[in-house]
mmCIF file with all atom_site columns, C-alpha atoms in Angstrom:
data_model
loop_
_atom_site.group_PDB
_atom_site.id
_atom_site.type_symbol
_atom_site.label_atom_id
_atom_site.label_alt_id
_atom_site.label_comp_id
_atom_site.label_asym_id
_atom_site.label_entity_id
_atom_site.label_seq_id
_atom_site.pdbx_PDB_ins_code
_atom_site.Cartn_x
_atom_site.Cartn_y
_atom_site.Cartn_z
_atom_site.occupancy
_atom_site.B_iso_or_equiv
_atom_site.pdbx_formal_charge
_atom_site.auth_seq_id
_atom_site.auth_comp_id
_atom_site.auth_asym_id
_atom_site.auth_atom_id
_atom_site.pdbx_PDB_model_num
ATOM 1   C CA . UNK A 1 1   ? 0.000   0.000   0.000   1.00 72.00 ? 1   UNK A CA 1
ATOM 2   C CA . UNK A 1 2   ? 1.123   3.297   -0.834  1.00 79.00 ? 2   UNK A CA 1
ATOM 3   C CA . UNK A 1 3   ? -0.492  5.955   0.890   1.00 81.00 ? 3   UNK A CA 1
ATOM 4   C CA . UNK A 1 4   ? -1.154  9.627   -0.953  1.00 79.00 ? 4   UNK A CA 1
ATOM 5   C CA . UNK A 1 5   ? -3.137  12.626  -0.480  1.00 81.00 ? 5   UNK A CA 1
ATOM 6   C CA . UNK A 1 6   ? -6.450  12.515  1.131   1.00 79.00 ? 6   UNK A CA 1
ATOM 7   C CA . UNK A 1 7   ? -5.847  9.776   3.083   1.00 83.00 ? 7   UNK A CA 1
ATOM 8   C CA . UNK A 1 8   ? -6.254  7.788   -0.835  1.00 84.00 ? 8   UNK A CA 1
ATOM 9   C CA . UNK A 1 9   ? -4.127  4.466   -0.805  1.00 84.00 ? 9   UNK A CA 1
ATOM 10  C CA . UNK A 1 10  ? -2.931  2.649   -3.802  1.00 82.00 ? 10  UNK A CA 1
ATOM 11  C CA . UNK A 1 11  ? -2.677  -1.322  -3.286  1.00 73.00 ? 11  UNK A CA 1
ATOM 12  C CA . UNK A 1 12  ? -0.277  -2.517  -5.974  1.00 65.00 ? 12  UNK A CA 1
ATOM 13  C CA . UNK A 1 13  ? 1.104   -6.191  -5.699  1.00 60.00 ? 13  UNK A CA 1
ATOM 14  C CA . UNK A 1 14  ? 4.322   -8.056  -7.296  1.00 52.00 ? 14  UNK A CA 1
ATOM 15  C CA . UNK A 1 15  ? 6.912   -10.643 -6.311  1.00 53.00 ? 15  UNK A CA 1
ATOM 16  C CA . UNK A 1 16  ? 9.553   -9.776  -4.443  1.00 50.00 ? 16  UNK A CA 1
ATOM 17  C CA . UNK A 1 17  ? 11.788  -11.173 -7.048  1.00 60.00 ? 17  UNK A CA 1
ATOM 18  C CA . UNK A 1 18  ? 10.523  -8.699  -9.421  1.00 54.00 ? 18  UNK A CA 1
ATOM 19  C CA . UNK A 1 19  ? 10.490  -5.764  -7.463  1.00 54.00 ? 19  UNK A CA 1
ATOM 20  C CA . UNK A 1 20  ? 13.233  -3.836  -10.106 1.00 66.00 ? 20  UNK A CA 1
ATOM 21  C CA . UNK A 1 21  ? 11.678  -4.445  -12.760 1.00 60.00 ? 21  UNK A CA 1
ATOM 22  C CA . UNK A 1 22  ? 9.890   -2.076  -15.073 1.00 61.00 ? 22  UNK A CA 1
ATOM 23  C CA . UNK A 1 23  ? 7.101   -4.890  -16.073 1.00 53.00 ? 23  UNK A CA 1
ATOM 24  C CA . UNK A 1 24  ? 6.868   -6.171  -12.333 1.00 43.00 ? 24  UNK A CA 1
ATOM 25  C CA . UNK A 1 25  ? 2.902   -5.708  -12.244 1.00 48.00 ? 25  UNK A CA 1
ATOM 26  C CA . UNK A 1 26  ? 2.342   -7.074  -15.900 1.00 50.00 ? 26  UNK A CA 1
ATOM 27  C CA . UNK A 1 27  ? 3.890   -10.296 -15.334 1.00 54.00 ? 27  UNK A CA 1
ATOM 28  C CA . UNK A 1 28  ? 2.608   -13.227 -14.162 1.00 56.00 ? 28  UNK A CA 1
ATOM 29  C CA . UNK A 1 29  ? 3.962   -14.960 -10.658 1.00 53.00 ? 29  UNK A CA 1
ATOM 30  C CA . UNK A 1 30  ? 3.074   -18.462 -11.572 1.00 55.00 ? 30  UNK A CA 1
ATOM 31  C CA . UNK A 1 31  ? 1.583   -19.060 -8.585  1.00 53.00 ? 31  UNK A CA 1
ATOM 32  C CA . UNK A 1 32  ? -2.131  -19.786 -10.502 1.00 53.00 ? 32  UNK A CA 1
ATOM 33  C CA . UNK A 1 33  ? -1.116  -23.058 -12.121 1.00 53.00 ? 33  UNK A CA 1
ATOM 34  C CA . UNK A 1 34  ? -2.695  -25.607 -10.271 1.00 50.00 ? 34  UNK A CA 1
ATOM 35  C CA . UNK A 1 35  ? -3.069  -24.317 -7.140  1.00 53.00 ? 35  UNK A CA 1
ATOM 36  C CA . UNK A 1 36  ? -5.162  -21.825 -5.155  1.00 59.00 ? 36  UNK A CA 1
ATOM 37  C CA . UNK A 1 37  ? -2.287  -19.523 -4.618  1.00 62.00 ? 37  UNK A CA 1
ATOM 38  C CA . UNK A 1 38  ? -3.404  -16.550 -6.667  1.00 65.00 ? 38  UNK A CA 1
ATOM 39  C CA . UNK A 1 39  ? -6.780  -16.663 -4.784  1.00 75.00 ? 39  UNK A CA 1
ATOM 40  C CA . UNK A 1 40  ? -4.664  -16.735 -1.708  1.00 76.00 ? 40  UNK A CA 1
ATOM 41  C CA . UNK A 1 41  ? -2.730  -13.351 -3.018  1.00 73.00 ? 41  UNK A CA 1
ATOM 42  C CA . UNK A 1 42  ? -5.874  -11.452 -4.318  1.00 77.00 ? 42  UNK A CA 1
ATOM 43  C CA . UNK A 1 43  ? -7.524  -12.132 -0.768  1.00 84.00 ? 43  UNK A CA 1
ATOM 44  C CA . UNK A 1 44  ? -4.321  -11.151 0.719   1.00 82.00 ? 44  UNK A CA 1
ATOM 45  C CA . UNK A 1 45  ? -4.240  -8.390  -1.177  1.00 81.00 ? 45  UNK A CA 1
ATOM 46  C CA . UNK A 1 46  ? -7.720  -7.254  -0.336  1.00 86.00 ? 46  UNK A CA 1
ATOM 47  C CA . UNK A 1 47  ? -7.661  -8.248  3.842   1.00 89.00 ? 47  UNK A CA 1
ATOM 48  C CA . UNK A 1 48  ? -4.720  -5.491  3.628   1.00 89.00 ? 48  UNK A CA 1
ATOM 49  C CA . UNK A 1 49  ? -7.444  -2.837  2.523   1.00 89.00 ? 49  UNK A CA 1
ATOM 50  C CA . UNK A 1 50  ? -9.867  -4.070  5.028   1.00 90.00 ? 50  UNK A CA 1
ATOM 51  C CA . UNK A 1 51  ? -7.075  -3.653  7.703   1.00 91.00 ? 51  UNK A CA 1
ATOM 52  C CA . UNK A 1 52  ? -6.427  -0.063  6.337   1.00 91.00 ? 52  UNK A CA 1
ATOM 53  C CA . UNK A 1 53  ? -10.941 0.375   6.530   1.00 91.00 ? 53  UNK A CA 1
ATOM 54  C CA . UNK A 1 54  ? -10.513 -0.938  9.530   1.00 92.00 ? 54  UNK A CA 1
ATOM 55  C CA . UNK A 1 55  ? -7.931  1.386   11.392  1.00 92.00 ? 55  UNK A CA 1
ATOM 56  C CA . UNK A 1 56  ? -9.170  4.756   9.401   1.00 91.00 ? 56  UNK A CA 1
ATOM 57  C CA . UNK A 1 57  ? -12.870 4.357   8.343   1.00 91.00 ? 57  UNK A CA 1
ATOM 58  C CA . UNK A 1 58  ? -11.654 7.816   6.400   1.00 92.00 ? 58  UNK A CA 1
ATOM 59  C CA . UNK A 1 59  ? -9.406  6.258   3.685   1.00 92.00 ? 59  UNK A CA 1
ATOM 60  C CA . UNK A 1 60  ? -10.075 6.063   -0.247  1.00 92.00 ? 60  UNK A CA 1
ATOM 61  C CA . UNK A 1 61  ? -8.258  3.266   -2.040  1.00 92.00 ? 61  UNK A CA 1
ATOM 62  C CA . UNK A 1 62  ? -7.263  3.504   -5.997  1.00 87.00 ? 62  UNK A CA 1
ATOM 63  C CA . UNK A 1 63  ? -5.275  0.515   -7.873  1.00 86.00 ? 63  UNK A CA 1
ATOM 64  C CA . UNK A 1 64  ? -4.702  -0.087  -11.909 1.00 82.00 ? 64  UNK A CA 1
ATOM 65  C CA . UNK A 1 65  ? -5.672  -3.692  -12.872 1.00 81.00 ? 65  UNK A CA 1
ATOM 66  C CA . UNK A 1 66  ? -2.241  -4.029  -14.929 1.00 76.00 ? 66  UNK A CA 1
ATOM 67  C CA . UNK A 1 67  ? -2.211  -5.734  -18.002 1.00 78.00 ? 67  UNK A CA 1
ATOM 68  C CA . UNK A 1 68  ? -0.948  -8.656  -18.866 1.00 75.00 ? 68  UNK A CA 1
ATOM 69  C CA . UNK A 1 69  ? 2.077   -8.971  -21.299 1.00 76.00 ? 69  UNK A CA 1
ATOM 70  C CA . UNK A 1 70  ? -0.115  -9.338  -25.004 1.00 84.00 ? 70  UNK A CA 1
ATOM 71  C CA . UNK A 1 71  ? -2.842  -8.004  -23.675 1.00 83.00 ? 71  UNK A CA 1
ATOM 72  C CA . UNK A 1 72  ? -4.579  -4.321  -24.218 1.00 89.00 ? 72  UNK A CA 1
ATOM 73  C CA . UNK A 1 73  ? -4.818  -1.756  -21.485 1.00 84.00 ? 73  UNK A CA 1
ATOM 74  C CA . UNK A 1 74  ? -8.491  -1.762  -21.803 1.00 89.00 ? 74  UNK A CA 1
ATOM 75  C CA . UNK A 1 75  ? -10.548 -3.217  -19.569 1.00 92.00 ? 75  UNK A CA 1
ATOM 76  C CA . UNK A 1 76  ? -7.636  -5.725  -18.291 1.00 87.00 ? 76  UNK A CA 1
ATOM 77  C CA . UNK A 1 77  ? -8.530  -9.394  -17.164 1.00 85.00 ? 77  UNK A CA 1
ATOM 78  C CA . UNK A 1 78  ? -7.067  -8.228  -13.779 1.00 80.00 ? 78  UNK A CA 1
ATOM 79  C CA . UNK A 1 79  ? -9.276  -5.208  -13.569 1.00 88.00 ? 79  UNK A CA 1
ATOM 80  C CA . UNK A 1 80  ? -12.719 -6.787  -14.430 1.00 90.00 ? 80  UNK A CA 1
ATOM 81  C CA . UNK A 1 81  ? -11.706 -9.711  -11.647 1.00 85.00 ? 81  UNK A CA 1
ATOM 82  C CA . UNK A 1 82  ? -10.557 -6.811  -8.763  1.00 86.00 ? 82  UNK A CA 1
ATOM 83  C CA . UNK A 1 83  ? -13.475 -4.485  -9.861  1.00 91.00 ? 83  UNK A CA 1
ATOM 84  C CA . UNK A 1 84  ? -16.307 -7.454  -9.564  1.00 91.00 ? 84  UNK A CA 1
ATOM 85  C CA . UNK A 1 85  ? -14.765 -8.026  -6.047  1.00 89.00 ? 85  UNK A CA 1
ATOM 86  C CA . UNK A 1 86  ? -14.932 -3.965  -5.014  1.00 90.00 ? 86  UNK A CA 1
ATOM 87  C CA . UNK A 1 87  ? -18.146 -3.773  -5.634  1.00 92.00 ? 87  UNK A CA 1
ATOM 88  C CA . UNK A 1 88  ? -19.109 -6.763  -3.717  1.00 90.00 ? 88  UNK A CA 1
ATOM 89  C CA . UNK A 1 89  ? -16.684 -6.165  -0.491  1.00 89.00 ? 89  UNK A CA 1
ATOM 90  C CA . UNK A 1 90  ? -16.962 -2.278  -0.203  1.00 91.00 ? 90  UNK A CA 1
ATOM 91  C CA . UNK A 1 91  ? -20.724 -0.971  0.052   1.00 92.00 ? 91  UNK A CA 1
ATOM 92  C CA . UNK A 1 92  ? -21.593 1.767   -2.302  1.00 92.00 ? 92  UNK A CA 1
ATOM 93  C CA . UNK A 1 93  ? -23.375 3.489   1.142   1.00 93.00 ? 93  UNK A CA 1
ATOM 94  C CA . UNK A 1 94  ? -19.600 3.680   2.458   1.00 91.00 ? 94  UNK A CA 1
ATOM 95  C CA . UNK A 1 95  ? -17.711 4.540   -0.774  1.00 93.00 ? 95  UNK A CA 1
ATOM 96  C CA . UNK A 1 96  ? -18.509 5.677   -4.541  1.00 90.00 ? 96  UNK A CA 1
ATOM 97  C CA . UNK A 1 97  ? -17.026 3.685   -7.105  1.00 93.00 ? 97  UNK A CA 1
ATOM 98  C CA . UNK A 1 98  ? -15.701 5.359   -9.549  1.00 90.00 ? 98  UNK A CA 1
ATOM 99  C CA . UNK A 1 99  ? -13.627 3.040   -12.737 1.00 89.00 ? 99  UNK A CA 1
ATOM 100 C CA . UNK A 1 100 ? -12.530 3.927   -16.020 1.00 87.00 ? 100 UNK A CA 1
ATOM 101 C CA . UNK A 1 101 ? -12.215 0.672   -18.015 1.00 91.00 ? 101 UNK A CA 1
ATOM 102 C CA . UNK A 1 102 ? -10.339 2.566   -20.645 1.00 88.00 ? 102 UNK A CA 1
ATOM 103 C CA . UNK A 1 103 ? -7.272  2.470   -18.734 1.00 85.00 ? 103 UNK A CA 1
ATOM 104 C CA . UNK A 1 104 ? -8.514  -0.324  -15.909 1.00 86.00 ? 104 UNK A CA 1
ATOM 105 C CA . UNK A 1 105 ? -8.708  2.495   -13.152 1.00 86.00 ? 105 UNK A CA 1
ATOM 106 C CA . UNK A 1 106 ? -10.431 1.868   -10.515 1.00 89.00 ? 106 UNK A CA 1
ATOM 107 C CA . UNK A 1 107 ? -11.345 4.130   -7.228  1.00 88.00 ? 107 UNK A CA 1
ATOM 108 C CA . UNK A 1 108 ? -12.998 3.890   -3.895  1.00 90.00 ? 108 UNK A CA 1
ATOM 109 C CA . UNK A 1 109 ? -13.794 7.164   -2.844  1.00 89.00 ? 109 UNK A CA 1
ATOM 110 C CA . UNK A 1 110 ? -14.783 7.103   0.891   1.00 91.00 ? 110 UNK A CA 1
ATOM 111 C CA . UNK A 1 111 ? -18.379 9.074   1.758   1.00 91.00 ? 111 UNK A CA 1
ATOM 112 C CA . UNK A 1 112 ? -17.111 10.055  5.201   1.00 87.00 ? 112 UNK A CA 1
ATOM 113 C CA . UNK A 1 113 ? -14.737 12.290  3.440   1.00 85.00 ? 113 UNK A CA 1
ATOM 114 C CA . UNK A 1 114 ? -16.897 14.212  1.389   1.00 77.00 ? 114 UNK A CA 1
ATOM 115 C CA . UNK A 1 115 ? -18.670 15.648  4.460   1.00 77.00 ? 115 UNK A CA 1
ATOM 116 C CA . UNK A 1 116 ? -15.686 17.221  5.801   1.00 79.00 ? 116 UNK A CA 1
ATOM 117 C CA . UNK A 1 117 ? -13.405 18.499  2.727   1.00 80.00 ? 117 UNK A CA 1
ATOM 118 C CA . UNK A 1 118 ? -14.922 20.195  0.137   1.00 79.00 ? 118 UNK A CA 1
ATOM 119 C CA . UNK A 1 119 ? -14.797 19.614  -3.371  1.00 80.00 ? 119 UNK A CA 1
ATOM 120 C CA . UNK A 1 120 ? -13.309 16.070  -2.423  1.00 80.00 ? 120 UNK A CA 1
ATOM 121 C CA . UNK A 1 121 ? -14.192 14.383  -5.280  1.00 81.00 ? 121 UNK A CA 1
ATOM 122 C CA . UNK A 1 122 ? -12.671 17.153  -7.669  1.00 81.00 ? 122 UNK A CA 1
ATOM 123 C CA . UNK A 1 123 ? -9.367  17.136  -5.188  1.00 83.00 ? 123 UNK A CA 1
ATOM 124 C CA . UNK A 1 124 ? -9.127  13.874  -5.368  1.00 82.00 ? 124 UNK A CA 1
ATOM 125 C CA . UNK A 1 125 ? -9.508  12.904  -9.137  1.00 79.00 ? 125 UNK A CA 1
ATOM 126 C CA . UNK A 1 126 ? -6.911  15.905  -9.621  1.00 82.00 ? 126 UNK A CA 1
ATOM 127 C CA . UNK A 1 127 ? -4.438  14.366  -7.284  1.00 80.00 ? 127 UNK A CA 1
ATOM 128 C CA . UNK A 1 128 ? -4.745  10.931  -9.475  1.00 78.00 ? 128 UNK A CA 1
ATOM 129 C CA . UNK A 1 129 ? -4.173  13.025  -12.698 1.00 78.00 ? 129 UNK A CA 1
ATOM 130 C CA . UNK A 1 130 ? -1.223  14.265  -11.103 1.00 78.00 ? 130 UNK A CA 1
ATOM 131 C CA . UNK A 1 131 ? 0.131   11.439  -10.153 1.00 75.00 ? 131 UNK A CA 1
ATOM 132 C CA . UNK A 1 132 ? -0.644  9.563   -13.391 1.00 68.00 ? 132 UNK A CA 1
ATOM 133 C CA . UNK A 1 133 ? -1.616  11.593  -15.917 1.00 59.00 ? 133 UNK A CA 1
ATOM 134 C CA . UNK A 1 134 ? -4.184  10.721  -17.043 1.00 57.00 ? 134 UNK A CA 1
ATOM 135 C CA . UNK A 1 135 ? -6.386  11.529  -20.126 1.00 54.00 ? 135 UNK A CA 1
ATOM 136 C CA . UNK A 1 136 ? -10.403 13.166  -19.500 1.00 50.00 ? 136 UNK A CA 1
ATOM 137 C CA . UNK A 1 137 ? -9.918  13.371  -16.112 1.00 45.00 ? 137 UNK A CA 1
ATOM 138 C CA . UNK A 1 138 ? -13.209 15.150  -16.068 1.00 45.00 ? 138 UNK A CA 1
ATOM 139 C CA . UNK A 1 139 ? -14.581 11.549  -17.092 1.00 45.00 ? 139 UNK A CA 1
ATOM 140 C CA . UNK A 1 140 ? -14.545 10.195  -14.438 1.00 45.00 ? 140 UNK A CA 1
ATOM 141 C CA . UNK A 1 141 ? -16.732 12.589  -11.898 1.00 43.00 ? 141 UNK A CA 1
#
């Protein structure tokens, strides 16, 4: 988890093993053949944003279903699997979701913040442009 403005985390996964490498999130870990492993690491992955919810019922939580080597940025296999699961694990009474399948973004903005900061939405979707420059940002409100 990598923590940014707004109290917005980013969850991003890889092998250790890969850590340097540019393609570390487009590659596979071989851990899905024959086994239950990559279940194991998606639920891993999503227990560490329920332990986040958990501590700080504040925090927002963004992530990029990477794509696969071959495969298009749109709409990733990765993103329609993680997205399917957001919307089933994090209520939409708690948190908006917000995804742009173009680029398989996905965001959970948290409710409990838009009482308190203004504009949040609109600070928060220009934070994400910031940090990865993305096209029609105005999208995605």
């Amino acid at each position: 988890m990598e923590e940014f403005e707004y109290n917005t985390f980013e969850l991003s996964f890889c092998l250790h093993k890969d850590i340097n490498r540019k393609d570390r999130f487009n590659t596979l870990s071989g851990l899905y053949r024959g086994s239950t492993k990559a279940t194991k690491v998606i639920r891993t992955c999503v227990e560490a944003m329920l332990f986040f919810y958990k501590k700080d019922k504040n925090c927002s939580f963004m992530f990029i279903g990477a794509s696969l080597a071959g495969e298009r940025e749109e709409n990733t296999k990765r993103f329609r699997i993680y997205s399917l699961l957001m919307k089933n694990l994090f209520p939409p009474y708690a948190f908006a979701h917000y995804e742009r399948k173009d680029l398989s973004f996905y965001l959970l903005l948290n409710k409990n913040q838009e009482q308190s900061i203004p504009f949040f939405p609109k600070k928060v979707w220009q934070m994400i442009n910031e940090i990865y420059v993305l096209p029609s940002v105005k999208r995605m409100m």
